[in-house]
Short mmCIF file of C-alpha atoms and ligand atoms in Angstrom, two decimals:
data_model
loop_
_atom_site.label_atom_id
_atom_site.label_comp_id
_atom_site.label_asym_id
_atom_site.label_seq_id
_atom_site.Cartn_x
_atom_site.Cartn_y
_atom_site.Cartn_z
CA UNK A 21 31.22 -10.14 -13.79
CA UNK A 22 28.94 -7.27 -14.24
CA UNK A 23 29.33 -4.30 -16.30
CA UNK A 24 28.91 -0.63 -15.95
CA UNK A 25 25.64 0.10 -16.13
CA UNK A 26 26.75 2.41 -20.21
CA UNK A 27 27.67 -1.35 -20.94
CA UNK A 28 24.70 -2.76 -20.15
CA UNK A 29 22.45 -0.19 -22.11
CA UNK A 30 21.80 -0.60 -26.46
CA UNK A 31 21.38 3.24 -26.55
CA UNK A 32 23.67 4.50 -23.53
CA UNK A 33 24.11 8.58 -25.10
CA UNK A 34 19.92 9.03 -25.02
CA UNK A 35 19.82 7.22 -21.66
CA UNK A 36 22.61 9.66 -19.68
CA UNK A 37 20.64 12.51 -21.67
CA UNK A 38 17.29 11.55 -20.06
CA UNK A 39 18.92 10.32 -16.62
CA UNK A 40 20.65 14.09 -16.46
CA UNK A 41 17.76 16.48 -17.29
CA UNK A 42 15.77 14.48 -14.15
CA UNK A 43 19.08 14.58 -11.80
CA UNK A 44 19.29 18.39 -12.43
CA UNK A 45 15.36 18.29 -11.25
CA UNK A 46 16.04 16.74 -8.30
CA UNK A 47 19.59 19.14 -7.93
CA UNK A 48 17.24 22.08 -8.49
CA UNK A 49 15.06 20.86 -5.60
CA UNK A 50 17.68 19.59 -2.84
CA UNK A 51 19.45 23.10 -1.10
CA UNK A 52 21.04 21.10 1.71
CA UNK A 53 22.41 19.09 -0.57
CA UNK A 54 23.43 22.26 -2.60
CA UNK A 55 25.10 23.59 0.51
CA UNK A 56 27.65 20.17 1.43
CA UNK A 57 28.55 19.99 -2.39
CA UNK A 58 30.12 23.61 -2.24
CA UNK A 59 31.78 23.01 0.90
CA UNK A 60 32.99 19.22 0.06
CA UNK A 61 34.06 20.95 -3.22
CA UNK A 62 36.41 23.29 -1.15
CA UNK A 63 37.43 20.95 1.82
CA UNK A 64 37.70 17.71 -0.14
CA UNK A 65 37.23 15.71 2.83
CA UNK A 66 36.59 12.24 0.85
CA UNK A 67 39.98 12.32 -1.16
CA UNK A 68 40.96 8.75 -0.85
CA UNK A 69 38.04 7.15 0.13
CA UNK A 70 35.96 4.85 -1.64
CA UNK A 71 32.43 4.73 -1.27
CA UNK A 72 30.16 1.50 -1.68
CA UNK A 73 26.81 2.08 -1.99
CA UNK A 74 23.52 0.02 -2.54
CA UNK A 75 20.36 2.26 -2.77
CA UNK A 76 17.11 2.94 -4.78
CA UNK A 77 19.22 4.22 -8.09
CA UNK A 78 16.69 7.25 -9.11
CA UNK A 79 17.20 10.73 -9.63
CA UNK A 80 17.58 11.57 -5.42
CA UNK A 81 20.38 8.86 -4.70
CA UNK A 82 21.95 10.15 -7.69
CA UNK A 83 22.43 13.81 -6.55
CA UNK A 84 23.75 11.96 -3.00
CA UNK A 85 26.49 10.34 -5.21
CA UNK A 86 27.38 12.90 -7.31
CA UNK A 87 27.91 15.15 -3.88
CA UNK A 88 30.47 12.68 -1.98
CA UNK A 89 32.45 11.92 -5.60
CA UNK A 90 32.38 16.14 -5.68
CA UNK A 91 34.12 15.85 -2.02
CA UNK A 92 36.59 13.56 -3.59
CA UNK A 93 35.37 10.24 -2.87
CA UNK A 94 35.21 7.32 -5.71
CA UNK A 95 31.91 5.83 -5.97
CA UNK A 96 30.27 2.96 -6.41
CA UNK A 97 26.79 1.92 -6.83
CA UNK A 98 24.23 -0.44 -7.31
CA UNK A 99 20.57 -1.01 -6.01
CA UNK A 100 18.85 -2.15 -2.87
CA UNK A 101 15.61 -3.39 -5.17
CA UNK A 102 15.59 -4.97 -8.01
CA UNK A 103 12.32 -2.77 -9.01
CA UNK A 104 13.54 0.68 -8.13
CA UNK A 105 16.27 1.69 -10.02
CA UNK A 106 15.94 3.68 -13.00
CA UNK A 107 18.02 2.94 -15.97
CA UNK A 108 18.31 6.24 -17.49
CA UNK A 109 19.33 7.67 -14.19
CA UNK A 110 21.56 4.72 -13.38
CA UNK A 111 23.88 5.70 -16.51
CA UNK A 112 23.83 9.30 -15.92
CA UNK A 113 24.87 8.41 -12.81
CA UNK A 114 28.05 6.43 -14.32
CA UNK A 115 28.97 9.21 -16.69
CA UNK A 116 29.50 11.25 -13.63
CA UNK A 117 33.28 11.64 -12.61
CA UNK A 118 34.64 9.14 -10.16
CA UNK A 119 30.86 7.57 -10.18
CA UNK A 120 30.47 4.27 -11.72
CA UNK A 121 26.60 2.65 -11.36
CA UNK A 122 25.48 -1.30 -12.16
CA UNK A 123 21.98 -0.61 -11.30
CA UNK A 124 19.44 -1.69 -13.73
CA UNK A 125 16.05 -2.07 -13.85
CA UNK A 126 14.43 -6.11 -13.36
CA UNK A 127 17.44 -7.63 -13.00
CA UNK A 128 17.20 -11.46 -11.60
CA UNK A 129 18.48 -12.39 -7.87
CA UNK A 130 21.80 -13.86 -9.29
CA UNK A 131 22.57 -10.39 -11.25
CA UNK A 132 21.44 -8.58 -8.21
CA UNK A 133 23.76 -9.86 -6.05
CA UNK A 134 26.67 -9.95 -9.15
CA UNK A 135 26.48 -5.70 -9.17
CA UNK A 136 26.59 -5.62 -5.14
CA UNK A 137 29.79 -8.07 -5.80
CA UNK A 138 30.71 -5.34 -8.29
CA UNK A 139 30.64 -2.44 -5.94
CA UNK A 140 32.75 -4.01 -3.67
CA UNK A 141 35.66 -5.04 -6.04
CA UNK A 142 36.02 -1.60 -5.66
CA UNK A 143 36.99 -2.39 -1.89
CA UNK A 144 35.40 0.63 -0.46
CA UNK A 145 36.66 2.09 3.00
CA UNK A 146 32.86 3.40 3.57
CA UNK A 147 29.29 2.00 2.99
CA UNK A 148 25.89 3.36 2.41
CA UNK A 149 22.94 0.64 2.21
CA UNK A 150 19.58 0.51 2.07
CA UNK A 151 18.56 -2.24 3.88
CA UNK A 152 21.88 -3.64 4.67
CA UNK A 153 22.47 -6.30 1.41
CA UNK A 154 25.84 -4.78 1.26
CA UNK A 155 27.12 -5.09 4.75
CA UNK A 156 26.02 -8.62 4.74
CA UNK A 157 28.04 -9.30 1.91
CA UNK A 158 31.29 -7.75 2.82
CA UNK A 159 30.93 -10.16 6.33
CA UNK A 160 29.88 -13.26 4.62
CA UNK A 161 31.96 -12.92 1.20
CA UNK A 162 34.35 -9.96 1.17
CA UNK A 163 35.52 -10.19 5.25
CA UNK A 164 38.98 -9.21 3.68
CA UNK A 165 37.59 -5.49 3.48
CA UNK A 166 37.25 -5.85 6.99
CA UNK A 167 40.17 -4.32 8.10
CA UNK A 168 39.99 -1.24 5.77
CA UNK A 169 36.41 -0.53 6.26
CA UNK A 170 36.03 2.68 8.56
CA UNK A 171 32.19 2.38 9.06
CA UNK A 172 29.05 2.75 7.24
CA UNK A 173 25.83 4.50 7.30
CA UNK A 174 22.29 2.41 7.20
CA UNK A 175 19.17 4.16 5.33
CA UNK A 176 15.74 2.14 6.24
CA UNK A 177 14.36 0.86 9.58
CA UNK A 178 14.40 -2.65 8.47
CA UNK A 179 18.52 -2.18 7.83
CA UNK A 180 18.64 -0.96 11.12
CA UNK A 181 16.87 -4.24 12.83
CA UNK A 182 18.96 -6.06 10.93
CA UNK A 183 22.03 -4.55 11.90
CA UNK A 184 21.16 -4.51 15.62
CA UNK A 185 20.09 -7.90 15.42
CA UNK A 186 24.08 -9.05 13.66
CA UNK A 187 25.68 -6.57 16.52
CA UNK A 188 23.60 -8.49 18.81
CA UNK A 189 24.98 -11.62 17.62
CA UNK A 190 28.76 -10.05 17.89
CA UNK A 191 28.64 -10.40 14.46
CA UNK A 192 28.69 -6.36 13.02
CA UNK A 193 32.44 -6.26 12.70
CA UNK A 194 32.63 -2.02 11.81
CA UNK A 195 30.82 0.88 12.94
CA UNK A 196 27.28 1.68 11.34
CA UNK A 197 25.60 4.90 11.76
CA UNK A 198 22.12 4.39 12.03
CA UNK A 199 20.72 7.14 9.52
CA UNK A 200 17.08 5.91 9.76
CA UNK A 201 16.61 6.70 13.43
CA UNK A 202 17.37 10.46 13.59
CA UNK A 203 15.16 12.85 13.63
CA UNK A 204 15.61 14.71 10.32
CA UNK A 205 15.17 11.11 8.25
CA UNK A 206 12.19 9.62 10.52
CA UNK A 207 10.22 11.82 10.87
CA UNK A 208 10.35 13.06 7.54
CA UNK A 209 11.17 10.46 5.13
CA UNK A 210 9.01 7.86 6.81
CA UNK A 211 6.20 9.92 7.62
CA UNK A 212 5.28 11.91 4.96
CA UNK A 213 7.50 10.75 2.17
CA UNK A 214 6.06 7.08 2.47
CA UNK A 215 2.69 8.38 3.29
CA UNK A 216 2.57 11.00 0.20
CA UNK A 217 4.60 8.76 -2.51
CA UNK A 218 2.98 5.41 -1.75
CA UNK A 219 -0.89 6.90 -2.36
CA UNK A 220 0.47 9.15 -5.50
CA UNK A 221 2.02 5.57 -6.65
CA UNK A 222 -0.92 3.35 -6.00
CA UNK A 223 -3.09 5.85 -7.48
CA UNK A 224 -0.91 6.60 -10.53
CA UNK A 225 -0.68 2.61 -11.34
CA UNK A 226 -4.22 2.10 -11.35
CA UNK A 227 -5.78 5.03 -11.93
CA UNK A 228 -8.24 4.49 -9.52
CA UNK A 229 -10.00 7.06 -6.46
CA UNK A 230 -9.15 7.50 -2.76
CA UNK A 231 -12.60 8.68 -2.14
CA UNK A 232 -15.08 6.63 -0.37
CA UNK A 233 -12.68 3.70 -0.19
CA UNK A 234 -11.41 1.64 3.16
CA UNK A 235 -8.03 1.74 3.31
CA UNK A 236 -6.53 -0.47 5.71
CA UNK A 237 -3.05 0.19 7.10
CA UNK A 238 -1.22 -2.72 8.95
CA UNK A 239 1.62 -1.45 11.48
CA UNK A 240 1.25 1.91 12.65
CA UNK A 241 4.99 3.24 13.45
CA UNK A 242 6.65 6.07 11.53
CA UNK A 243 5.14 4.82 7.84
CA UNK A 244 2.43 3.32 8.79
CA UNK A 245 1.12 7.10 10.56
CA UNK A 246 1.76 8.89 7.30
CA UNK A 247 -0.19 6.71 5.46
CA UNK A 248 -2.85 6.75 7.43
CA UNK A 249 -2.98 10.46 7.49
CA UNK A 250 -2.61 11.18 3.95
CA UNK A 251 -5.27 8.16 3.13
CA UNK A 252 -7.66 9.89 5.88
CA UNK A 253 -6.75 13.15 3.90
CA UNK A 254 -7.59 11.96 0.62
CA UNK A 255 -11.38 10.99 2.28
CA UNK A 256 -10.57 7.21 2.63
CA UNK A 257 -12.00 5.39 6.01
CA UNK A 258 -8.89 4.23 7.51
CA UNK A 259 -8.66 0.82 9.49
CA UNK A 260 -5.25 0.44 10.78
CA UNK A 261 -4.13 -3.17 12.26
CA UNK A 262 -1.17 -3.39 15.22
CA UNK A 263 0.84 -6.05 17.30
CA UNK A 264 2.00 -3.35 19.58
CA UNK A 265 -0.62 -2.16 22.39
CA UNK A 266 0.74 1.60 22.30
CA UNK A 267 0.92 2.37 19.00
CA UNK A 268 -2.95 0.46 18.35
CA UNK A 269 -3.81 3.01 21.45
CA UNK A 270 -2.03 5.66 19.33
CA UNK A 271 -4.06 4.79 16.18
CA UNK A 272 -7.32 4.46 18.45
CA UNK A 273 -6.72 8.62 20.05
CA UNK A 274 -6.19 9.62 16.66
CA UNK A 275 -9.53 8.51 15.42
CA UNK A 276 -8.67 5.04 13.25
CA UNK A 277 -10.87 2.00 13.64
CA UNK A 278 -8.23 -0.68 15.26
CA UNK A 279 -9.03 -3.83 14.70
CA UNK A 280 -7.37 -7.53 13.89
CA UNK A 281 -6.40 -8.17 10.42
CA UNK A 282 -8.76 -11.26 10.41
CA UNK A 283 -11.79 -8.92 10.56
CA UNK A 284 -10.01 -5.61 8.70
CA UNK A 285 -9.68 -8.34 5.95
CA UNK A 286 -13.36 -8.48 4.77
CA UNK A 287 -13.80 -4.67 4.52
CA UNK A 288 -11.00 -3.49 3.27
CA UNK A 289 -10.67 -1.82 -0.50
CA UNK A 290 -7.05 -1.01 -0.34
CA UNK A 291 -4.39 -2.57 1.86
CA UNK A 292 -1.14 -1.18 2.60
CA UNK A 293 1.22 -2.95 4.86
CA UNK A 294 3.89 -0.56 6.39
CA UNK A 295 5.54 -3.08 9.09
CA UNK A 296 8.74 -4.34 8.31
CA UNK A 297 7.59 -7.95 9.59
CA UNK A 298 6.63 -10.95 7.53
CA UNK A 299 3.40 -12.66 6.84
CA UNK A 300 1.49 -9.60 7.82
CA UNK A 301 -1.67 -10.40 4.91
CA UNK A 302 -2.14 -14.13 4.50
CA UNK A 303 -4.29 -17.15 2.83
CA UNK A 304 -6.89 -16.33 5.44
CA UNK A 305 -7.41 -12.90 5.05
CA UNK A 306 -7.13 -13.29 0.92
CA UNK A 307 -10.17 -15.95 2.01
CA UNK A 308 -12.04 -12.71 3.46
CA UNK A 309 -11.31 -10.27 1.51
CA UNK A 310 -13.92 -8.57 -1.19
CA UNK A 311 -13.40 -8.92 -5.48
CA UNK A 312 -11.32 -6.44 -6.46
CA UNK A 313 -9.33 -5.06 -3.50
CA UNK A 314 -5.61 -4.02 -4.21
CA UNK A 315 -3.02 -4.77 -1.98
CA UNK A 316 0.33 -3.01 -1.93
CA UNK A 317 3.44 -3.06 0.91
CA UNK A 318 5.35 -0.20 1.56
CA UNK A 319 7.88 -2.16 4.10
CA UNK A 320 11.24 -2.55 2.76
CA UNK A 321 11.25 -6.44 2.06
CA UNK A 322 8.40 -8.12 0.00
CA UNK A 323 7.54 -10.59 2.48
CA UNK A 324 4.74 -8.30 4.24
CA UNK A 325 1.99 -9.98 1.58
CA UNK A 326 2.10 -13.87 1.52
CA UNK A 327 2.25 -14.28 -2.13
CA UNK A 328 2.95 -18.13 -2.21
CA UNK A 329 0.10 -18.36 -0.40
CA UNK A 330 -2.03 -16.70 -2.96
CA UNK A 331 -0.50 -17.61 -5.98
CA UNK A 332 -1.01 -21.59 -4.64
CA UNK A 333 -5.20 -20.40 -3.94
CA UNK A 334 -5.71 -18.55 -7.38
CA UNK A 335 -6.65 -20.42 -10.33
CA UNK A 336 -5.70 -18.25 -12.49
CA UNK A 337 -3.71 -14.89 -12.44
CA UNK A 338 -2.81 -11.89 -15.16
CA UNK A 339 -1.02 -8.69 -15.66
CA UNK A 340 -4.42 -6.63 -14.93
CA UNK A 341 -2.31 -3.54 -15.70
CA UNK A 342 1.05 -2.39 -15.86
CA UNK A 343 2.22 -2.87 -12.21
CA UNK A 344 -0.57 -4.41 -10.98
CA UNK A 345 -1.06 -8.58 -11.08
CA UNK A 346 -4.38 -10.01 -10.72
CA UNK A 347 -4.98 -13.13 -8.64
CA UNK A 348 -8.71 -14.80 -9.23
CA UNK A 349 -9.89 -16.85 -6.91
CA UNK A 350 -11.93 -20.06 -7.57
CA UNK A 351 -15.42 -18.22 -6.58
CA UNK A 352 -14.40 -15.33 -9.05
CA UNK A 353 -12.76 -13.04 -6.84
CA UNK A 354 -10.15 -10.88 -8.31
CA UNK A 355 -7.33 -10.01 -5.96
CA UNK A 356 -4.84 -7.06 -7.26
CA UNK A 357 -1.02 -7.03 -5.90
CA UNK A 358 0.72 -3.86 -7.05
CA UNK A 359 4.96 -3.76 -7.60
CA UNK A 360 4.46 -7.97 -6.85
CA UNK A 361 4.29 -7.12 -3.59
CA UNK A 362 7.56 -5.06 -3.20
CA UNK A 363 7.81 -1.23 -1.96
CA UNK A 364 4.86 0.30 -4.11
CA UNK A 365 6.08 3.65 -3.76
CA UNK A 366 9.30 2.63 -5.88
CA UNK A 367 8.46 -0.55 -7.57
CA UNK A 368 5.51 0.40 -9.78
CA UNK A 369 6.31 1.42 -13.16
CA UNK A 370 5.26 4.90 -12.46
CA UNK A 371 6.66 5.07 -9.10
CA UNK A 372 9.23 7.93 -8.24
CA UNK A 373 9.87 7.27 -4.71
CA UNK A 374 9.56 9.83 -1.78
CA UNK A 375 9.28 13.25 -2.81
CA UNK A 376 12.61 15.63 -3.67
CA UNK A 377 12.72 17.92 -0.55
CA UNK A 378 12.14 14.63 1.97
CA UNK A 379 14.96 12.93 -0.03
CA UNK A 380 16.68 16.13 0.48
CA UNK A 381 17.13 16.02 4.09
CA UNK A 382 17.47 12.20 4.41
CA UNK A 383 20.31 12.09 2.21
CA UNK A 384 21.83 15.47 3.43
CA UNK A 385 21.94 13.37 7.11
CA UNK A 386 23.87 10.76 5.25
CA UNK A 387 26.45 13.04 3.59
CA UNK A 388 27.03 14.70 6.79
CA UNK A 389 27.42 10.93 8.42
CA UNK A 390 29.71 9.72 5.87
CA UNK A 391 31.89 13.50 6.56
CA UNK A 392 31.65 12.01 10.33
CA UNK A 393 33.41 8.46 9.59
CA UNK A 394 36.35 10.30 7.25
CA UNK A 395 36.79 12.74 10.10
CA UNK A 396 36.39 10.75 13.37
CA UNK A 397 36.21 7.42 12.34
CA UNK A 398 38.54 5.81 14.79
CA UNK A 399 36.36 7.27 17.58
CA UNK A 400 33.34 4.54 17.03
CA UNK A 401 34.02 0.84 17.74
CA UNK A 402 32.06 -1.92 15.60
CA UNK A 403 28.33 -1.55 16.02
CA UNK A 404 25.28 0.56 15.47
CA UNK A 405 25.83 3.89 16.77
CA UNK A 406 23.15 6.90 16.68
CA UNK A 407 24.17 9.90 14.45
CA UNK A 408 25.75 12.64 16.92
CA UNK A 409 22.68 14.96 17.58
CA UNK A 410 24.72 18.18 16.11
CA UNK A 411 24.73 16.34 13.09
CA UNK A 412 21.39 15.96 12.74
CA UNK A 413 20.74 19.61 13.91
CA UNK A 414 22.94 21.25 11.01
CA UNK A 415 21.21 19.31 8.34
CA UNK A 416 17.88 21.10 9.78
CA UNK A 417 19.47 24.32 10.06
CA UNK A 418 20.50 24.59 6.61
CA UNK A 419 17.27 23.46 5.20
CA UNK A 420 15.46 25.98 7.53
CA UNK A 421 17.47 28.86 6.19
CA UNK A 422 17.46 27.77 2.72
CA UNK A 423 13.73 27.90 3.16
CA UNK A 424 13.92 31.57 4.93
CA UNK A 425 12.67 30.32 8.27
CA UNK A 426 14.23 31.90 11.29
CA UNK A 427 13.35 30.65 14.40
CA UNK A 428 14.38 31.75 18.07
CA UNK A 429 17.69 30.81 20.27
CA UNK A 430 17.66 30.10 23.58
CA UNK A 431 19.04 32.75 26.02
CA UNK A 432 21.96 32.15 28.28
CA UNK A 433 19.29 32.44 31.36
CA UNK A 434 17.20 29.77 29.43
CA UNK A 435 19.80 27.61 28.94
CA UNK A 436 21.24 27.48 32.52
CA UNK A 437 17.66 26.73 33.37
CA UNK A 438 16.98 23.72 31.52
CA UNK A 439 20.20 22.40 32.40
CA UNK A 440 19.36 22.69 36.53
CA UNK A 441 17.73 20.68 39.04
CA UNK A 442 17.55 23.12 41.49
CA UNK A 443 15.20 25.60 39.88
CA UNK A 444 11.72 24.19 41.42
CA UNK A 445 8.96 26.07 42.68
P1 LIG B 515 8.36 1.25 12.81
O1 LIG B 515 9.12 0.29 13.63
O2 LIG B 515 8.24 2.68 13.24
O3 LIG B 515 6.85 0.70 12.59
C1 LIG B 515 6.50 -0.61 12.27
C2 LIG B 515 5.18 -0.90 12.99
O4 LIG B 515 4.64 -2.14 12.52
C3 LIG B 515 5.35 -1.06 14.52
O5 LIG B 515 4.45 -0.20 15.19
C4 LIG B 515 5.05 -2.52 14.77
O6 LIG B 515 4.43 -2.76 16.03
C5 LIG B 515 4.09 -2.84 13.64
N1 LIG B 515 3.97 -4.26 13.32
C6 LIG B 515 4.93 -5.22 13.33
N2 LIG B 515 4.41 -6.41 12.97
C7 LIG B 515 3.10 -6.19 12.70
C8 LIG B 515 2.02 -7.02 12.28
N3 LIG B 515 2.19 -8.33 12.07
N4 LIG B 515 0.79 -6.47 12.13
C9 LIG B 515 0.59 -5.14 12.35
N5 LIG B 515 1.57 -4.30 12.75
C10 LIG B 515 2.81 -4.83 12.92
O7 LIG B 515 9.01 1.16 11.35
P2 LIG B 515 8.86 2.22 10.14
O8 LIG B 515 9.94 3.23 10.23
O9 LIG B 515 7.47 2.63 10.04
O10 LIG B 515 9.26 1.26 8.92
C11 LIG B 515 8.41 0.20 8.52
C12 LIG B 515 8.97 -0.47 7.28
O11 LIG B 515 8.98 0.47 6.19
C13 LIG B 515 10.41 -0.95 7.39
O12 LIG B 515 10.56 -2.13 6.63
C14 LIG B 515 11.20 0.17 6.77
O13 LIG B 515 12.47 -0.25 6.33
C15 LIG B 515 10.30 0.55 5.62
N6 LIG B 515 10.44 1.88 5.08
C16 LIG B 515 9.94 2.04 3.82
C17 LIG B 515 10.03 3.26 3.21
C18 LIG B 515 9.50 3.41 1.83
O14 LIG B 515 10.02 4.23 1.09
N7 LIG B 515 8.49 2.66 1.46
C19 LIG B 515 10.67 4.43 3.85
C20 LIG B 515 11.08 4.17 5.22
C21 LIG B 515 10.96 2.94 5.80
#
C-alpha cells in the first residue's frame, strides 16, 4: 500500500518548503489559472467530487491541483512517468488542503502502478491522465468505480489514440474529454512547449551547442513542427523523417530535408523522435549512425528508441553524464540516450517540462473541462468527446486579456454573412 508522498520523504518540512517557493513561481506565472481559482473559490462547483489524477507531478500540475481542491474537489495524485515528478513539489503538493500526492521520483513499475492503485482507493467521480494509465486501471482493476465515474479529461495525444482505440473496441465505459485536441492545448503545448523545453533540456543535460549540428526530427505533427522550428532557430540543419505523405510534403514547403530514417541515420548529430509510434530509431540506424550522436524522444511512451536493440549491440555502456547513458559499439562508436529514452523534456535531471505560460493554458482547458463534467455531465455518453468550442474560447479570452490584448468582434452584418449561403457574387 503506498504512502503519502510526506511519508515517503526522510526530510518532508525542507521538501514542502522547496516544493512551495517553485509552485508560487509557477502561480505567479499562470493568470488563467489565477482567474478559475477566484471564481471556483466563490462558486464551489467541485464540492463533493473527487478527483483522480495521474500527471507529470512538477510545479505546473501542482497549481492545476491546488485550483480544483480550491473549487472544493478532493484530490488525488500520482504520476504519468516514473522520471518526471519532482519530489519536493510532490509533497508540497500533499500539504495542500484536500490534496494528497504519491508521486516520487524513480520509482520501479510495481510502485508505479501501487500509487495509481492509491489514487483510486480514493474512488474518484472524475479523472485527469496523462496518457491514460489511470483509465486503464479503473476498467481492468477498479470497474466497480464504474458506475460513479462522471467522465474524465485526457492530456497527451498518445492518451487520446489510446482512448479512441478502447472506445473503438466498445471498451471506454465513461465519457473522456479529449483535452489534447483543442486548440488552446495543441497548438500551444505541443508546438512550442515541446519544441522550446525539449532543446533547453537536451542542451541543459549535456551542455553541449545547437550550432552547426544536424538535428534530425522523426514525425512531423504538432511536436515534431516545434522542434523543428526551434532546432532550425537555434542554427541546427534540420532533417525531419515521416510515414505520412502530407505532413513529409508539409516538412518539404517549409524548407526541411525529408528523407527515410535509413539514410537521416548516418548524418544525423542529434535525434529527436516526436511520433507517438514505436520502433521509430532501430539496430539499423544505430549501425549508421556517427560516434557520438545523442538521441532523445519527446513522444509520450519510451518505445520511440529501440533500446533492447542497442543495449544487445553495445559492448559496453556507462552513465556518460547525469541523464545521459552511453552505448559503445564494438568499432568504438559511442552512442548517447538522454532520460533512457523517455520524454527528454521531463525526464532529464534538469528537465522542467514545458514552459509556465504554455502549461498555463493547457491546464486552464482542463479545469474548465473538469467544471464541464460537474455541471453537464449526464449530457455525454461513454466515449471520447471534443471539448465544447466555447470552452476552449474562454480559456483564450482570459489569457488574452490578462496579457492586455484586445482584439476585434465581429459585427452583426459580419456575422449574418458568414453564416449564409446566399451571399455570392
Ligand atoms: P501528431 O499525431 O500530431 O504527430 C505525430 C507524427 O508522427 C505524425 O505526423 C505521424 O505521421 C508521424 N509518425 C508516426 N510514425 C512515424 C514513424 N515511424 N516515423 C516518422 N514519423 C512517424 O502527434 P503530436 O501531438 O505531435 O504528439 C506526438 C507524441 O508526443 C505523442 O506521443 C504525444 O503524446 C507526445 N507529446 C509529448 C509532449 C511532451 O511534453 N514531450 C507534449 C505533447 C505531446
Amino acid at each position: 500500500m503506498t504512502a503519502p508522498i510526506r511519508e515517503q520523504l526522510d526530510d518532508p518540512d525542507s521538501a514542502v518548503e522547496s516544493g512551495a517557493r517553485k509552485m508560487d513561481w509557477a502561480r505567479q506565472h499562470m493568470p488563467i489559472m489565477a482567474a478559475l481559482r477566484e471564481e471556483f473559490e466563490d462558486d464551489q462547483p467541485f464540492a463533493g467530487e473527487r478527483v483522480g489524477m495521474a500527471m507529470h507531478v512538477e510545479a505546473k500540475t501542482a497549481i492545476l491541483a491546488e485550483v480544483l481542491a480550491a473549487g472544493g474537489a478532493e484530490v488525488a495524485i500520482t504520476g504519468c512517468n516514473p522520471l518526471s515528478t519532482h519530489d519536493d513539489v510532490s509533497a508540497a503538493l500533499d500539504a495542500v488542503e484536500g490534496v494528497t500526492s504519491y508521486a516520487k521520483r524513480g520509482v520501479e513499475d510495481d510502485a508505479y502502478y501501487d500509487a495509481m492503485a492509491a489514487v483510486l482507493d480514493h474512488e474518484p467521480t472524475i479523472t485527469v491522465d496523462d496518457g491514460m494509465d489511470l483509465v486503464a486501471m479503473v476498467h481492468e482493476d477498479y470497474p466497480e468505480l464504474l458506475d460513479s465515474i462522471v467522465g474524465g479529461c485526457e492530456e497527451t495525444t498518445t492518451g487520446v489514440h489510446r482512448l479512441r482505440a478502447m472506445a473503438e473496441d466498445g471498451a471506454l465505459d465513461y465519457p473522456m474529454f479529449a483535452v489534447n485536441d483543442t486548440p488552446m492545448k495543441r497548438l500551444f503545448d505541443n508546438v512550442h512547449g515541446t519544441g522550446e523545453s525539449s532543446l533547453a533540456s537536451i542542451a541543459m543535460t549535456t551542455n553541449l551547442s545547437w550550432a552547426g549540428k544536424t538535428v534530425v526530427v522523426a514525425g512531423y505533427g504538432h511536436c515534431g513542427k516545434g522542434v523543428a522550428k526551434k532546432a532550425r532557430g537555434q542554427n541546427a540543419d534540420v532533417v525531419v523523417t515521416e510515414v505520412e505523405p502530407r505532413r513529409a510534403l508539409e516538412a518539404h514547403m517549409e524548407g526541411y530535408d525529408v528523407k527515410p530514417m535509413a539514410e537521416a541515420a548516418a548524418e544525423g548529430d542529434v535525434f529527436i523522435t516526436t511520433t507517438g509510434n514505436r520502433d521509430v530509431i532501430v539496430s539499423e540506424h544505430f549501425d549508421a549512425m556517427q560516434d557520438g550522436v545523442l538521441l532523445a524522444n519527446a513522444g509520450h511512451f519510451d518505445v520511440e528508441i529501440d533500446l533492447d536493440a542497442l543495449e544487445a549491440t553495445a559492448v559496453e555502456t556507462y552513465e556518460a553524464r547525469d541523464g545521459v547513458q552511453a552505448y559503445e559499439m564494438e568499432d568504438g562508436r559511442r552512442l548517447n540516450v538522454l532520460a533512457e529514452g523517455r520524454l527528454v523534456n521531463l525526464a532529464t535531471p534538469v528537465a522542467l517540462g514545458h514552459p509556465v505560460e504554455v502549461m498555463d493554458q493547457s491546464f486552464g482547458v482542463q479545469a474548465v473541462s473538469v467544471r464541464e463534467l460537474v455541471e453537464n455531465g449526464d449530457d455525454y455518453e461513454a466515449g471520447v468527446h471534443d471539448v465544447p468550442d466555447d470552452l476552449d474560447r474562454e480559456v483564450a479570452e482570459i489569457k488574452l486579456e490578462a496579457d492586455g490584448v484586445e482584439f476585434d468582434d465581429l459585427s452583426g452584418e459580419q456575422r449574418e454573412y458568414m453564416d449564409s449561403w446566399q451571399h455570392g457574387t
